[in-house]
CSV table of C-alpha atoms in Angstrom, one decimal:
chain,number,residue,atom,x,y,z
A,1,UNK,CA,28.8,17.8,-6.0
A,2,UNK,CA,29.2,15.8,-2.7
A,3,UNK,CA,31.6,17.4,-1.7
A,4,UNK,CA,30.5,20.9,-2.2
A,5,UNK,CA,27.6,20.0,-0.2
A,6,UNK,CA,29.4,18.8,2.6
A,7,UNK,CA,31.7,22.0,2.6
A,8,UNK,CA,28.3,23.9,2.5
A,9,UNK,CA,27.2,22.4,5.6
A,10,UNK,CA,27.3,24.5,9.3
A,11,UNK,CA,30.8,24.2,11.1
A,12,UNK,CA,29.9,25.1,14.3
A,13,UNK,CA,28.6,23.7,17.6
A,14,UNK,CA,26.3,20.4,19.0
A,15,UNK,CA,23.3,23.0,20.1
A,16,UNK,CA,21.0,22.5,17.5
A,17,UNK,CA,21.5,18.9,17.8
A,18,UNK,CA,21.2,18.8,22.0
A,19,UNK,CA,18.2,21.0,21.4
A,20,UNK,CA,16.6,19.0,19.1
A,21,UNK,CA,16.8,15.4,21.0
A,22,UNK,CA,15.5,17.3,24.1
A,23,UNK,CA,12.8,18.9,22.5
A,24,UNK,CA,12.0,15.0,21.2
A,25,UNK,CA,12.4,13.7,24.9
A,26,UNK,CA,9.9,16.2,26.4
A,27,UNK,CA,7.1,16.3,24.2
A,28,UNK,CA,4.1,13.9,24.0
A,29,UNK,CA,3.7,10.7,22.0
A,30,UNK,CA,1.5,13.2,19.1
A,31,UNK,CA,4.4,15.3,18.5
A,32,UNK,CA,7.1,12.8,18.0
A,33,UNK,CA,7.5,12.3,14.4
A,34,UNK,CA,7.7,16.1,13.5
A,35,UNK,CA,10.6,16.3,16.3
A,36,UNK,CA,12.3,13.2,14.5
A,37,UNK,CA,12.2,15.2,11.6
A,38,UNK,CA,13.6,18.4,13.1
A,39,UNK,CA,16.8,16.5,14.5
A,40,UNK,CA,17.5,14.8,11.6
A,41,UNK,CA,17.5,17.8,10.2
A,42,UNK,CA,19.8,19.2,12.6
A,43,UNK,CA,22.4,16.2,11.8
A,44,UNK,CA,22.0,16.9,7.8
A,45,UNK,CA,22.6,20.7,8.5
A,46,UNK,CA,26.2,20.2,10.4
A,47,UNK,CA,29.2,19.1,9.0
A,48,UNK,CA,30.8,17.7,12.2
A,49,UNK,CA,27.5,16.1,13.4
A,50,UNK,CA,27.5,14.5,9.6
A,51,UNK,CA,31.2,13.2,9.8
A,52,UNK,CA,30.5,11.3,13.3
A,53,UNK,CA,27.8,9.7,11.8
A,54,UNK,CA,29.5,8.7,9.1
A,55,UNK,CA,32.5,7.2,10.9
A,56,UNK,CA,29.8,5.4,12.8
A,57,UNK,CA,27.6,4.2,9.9
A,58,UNK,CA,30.8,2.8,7.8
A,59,UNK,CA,30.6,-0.9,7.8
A,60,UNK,CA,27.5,-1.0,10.2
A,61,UNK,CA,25.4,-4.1,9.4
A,62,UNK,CA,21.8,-1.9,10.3
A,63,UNK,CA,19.3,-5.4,10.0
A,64,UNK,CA,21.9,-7.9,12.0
A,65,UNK,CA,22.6,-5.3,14.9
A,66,UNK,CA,18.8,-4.5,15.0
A,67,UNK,CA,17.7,-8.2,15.2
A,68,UNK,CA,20.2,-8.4,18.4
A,69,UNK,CA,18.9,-6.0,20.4
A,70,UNK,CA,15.6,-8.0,20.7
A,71,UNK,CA,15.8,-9.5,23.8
A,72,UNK,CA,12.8,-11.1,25.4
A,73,UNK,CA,10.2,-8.8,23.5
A,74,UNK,CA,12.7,-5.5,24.9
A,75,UNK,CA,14.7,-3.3,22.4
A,76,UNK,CA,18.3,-2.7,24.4
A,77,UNK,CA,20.9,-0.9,22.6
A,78,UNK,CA,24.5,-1.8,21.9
A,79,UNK,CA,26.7,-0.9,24.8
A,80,UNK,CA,29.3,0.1,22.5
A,81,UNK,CA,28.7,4.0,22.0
A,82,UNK,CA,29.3,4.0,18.0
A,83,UNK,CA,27.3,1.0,17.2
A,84,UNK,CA,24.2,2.5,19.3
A,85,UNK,CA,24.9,6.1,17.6
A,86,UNK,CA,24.7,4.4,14.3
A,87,UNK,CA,21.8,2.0,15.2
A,88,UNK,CA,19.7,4.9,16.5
A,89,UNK,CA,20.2,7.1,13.5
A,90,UNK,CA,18.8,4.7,11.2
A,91,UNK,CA,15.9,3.5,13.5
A,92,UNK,CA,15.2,7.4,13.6
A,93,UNK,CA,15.4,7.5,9.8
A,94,UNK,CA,12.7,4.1,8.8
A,95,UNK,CA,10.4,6.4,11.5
A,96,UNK,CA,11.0,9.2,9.3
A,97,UNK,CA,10.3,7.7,6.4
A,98,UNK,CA,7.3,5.9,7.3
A,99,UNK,CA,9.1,2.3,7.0
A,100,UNK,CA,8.5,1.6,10.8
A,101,UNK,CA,5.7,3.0,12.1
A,102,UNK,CA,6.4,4.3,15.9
A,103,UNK,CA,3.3,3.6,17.4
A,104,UNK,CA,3.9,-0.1,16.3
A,105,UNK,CA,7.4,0.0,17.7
A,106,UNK,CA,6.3,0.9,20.6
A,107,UNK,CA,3.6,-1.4,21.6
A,108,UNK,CA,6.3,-4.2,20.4
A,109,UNK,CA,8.8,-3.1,22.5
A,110,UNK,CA,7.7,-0.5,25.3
A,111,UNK,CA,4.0,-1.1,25.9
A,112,UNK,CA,2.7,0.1,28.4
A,113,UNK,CA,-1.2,0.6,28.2
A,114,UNK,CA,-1.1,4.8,27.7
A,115,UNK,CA,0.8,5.0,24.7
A,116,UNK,CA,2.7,8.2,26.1
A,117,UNK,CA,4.0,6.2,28.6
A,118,UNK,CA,5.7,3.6,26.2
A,119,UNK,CA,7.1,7.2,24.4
A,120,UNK,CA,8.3,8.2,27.6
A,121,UNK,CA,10.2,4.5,27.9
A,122,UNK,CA,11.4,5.2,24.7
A,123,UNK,CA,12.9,8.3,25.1
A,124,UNK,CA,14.7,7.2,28.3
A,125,UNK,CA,16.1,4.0,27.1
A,126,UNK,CA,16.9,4.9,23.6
A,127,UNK,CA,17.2,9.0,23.1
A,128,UNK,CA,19.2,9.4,26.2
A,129,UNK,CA,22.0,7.4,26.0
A,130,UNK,CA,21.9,8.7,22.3
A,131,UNK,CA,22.2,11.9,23.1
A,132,UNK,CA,24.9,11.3,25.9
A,133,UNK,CA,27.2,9.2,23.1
A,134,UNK,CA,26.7,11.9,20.9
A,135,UNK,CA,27.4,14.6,22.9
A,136,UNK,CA,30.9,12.8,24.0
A,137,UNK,CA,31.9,11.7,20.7
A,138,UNK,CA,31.1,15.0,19.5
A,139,UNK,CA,34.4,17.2,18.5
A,140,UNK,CA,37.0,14.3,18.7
A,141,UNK,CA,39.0,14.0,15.8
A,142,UNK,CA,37.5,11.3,13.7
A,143,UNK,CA,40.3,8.9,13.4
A,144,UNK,CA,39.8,7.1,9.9
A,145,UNK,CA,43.0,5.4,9.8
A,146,UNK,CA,40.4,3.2,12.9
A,147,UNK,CA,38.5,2.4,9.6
A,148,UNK,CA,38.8,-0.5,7.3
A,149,UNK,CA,40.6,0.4,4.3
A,150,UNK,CA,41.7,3.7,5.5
A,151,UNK,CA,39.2,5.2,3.4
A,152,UNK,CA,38.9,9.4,3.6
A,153,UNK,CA,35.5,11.1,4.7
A,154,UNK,CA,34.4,11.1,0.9
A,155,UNK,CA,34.3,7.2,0.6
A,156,UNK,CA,32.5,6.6,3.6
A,157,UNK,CA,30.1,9.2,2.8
A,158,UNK,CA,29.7,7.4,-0.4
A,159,UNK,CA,29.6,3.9,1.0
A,160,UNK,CA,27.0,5.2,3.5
A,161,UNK,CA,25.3,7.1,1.2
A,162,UNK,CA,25.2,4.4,-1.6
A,163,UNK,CA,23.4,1.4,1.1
A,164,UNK,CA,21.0,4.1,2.2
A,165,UNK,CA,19.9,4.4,-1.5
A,166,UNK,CA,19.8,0.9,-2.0
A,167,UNK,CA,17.4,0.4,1.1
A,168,UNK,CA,15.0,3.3,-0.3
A,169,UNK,CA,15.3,1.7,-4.4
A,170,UNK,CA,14.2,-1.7,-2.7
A,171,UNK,CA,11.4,-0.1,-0.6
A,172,UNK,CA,10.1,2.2,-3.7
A,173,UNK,CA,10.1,-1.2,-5.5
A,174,UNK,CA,7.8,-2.2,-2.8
A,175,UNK,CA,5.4,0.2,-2.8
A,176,UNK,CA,5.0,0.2,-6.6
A,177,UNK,CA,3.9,-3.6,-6.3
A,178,UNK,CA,1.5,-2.3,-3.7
A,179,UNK,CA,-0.1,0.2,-5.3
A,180,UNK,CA,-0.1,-2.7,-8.6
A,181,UNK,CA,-2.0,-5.3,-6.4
A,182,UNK,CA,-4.7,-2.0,-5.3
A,183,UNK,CA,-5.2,-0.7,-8.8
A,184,UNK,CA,-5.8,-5.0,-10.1
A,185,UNK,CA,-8.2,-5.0,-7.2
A,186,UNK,CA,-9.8,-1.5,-7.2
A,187,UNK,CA,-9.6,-0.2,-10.9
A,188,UNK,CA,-12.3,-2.4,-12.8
A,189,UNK,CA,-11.7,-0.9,-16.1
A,190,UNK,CA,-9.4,-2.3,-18.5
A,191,UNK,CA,-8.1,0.8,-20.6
A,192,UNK,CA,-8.0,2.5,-17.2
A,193,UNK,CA,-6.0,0.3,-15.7
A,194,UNK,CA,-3.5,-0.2,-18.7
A,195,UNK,CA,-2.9,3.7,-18.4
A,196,UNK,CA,-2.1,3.7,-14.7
A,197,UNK,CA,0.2,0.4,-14.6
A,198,UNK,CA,2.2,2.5,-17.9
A,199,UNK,CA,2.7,4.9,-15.5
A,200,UNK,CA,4.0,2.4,-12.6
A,201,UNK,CA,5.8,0.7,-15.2
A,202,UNK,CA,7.6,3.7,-16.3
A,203,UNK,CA,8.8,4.3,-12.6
A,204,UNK,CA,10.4,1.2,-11.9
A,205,UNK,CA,12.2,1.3,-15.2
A,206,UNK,CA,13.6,3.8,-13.7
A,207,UNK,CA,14.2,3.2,-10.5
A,208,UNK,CA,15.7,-0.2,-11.6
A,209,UNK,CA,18.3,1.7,-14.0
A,210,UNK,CA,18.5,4.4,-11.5
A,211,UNK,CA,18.2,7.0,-14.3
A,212,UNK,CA,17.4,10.0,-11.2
A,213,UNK,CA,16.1,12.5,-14.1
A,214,UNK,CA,13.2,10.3,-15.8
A,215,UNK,CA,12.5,8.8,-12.4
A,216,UNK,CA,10.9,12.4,-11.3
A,217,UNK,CA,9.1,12.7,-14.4
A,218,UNK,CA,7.7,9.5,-14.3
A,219,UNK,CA,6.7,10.2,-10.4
A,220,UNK,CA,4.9,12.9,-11.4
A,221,UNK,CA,2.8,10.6,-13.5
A,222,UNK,CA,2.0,8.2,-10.8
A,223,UNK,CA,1.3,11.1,-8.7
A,224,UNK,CA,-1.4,12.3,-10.4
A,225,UNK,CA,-3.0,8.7,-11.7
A,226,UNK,CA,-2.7,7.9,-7.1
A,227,UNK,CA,-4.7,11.2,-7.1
A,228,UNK,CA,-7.2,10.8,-9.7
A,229,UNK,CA,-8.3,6.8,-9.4
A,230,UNK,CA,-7.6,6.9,-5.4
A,231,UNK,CA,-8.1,10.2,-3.6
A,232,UNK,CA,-10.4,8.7,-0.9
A,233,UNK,CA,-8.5,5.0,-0.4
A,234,UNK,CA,-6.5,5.7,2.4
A,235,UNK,CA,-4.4,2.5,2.2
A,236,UNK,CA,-3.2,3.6,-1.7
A,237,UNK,CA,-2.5,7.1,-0.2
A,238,UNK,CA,-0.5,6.0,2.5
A,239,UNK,CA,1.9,3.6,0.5
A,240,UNK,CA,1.7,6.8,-2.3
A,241,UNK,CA,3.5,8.6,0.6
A,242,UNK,CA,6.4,6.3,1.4
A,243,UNK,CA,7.0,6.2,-2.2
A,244,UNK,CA,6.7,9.7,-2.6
A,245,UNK,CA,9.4,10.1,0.6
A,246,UNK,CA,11.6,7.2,-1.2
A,247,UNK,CA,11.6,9.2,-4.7
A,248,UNK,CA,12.6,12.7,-3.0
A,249,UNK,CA,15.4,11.0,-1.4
A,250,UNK,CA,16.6,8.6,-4.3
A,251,UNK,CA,16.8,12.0,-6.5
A,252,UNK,CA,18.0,14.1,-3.8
């Protein structure tokens, strides 16, 4: 199935992707999430942009190459061009997905007191020289035999694939003890709140066995017990959303 998808992905060109991290370099501050989205959309749609990122992401330790870049309160990337590719992607991806929030990033790291102005750092120190390493790695022959273990594109889309599901399983895990700690604080009745932690309990059965086909059923559940005892709490509704993000990728 994997592999079908990857053969059904576009062949052809870096535009779409160029386009896209310019379009995410020139706009303001309000429109940079739904730009994020757009160009990782553009990686997911082409099958040479997918196998650069997966030479980059095999065997990349995310957490220890993040911590290292904090220098002095500053976020400097790698200067090697793979291990900045690779660290970008997944910063661009915990944005997507809600897990860092990017006004918060960039008050820790690029303040400046307009908030467009710590964007604009942003995009100059970070989506720049991404977009230059891509655009030079870009349409070299990936050289797996560079690779530990010699593996073939299938394995390292596996290997990639497989930590990027375990990240998302460990933040859905997360959220679902959030959402228990605002339902023991918020939901006063007893049968009430029986029914919705059955429904939260279902979920992380199985998210734990990762049994993909009950876990949407049993989403669907928490979806509408979120919607019914929470519709107006903002904080329940936000973690509902990175779970709901987590769940759609998990069963992707």
């Amino acid at each position: 199935m994997r592999r079908n998808y990857l053969e059904s992905m576009k062949s052809d060109g870096l535009g779409e992707f160029l386009s896209a991290c310019d379009y995410l370099k020139n706009c303001k501050y309000v429109l940079a999430e739904s730009k994020i989205t757009a160009l990782l959309k553009s990686i997911a749609d082409n099958k040479q942009l997918y196998t650069m990122f997966a030479s980059s992401l095999y065997g990349f330790d995310y957490n220890k190459t993040f911590n290292a870049c904090l220098i002095n309160g500053t976020f400097v990337l790698p200067t090697d061009p793979k291990k900045a590719i690779a660290l970008v992607f997944r910063l661009l991806l915990d944005i997507d997905s809600g897990k860092i929030e990017l006004k918060n990033f960039l008050e820790a790291y690029f303040y400046s007191p307009m908030i467009n102005e710590s964007y604009a750092r942003f995009c100059l120190e970070v989506i720049t020289p991404f977009r230059t390493y891509c655009s030079s790695l870009f349409g070299q022959p990936v050289s797996w035999q560079d690779i530990s273990l010699k593996v073939e594109l299938k394995d390292a889309y596996e290997e990639v694939n497989g930590r990027i599901k375990s990240d998302l399983k460990t933040d859905s895990l997360d959220c679902i003890a959030a959402l228990t700690d605002i339902a023991e604080k918020n939901i006063t009745g007893a049968i009430e709140r029986a029914e919705y932690m059955a429904c939260l309990n279902g979920l992380t059965r199985a998210i734990e066995n990762n049994d993909y086909e009950n876990m949407i059923s049993a989403f669907l559940g928490v979806k509408y017990a979120v919607a019914y005892f929470f519709k107006s709490n903002k904080s329940a509704l936000d973690v509902y959303k990175k779970l709901e993000y987590d769940i759609k990728q998990m069963a992707r």
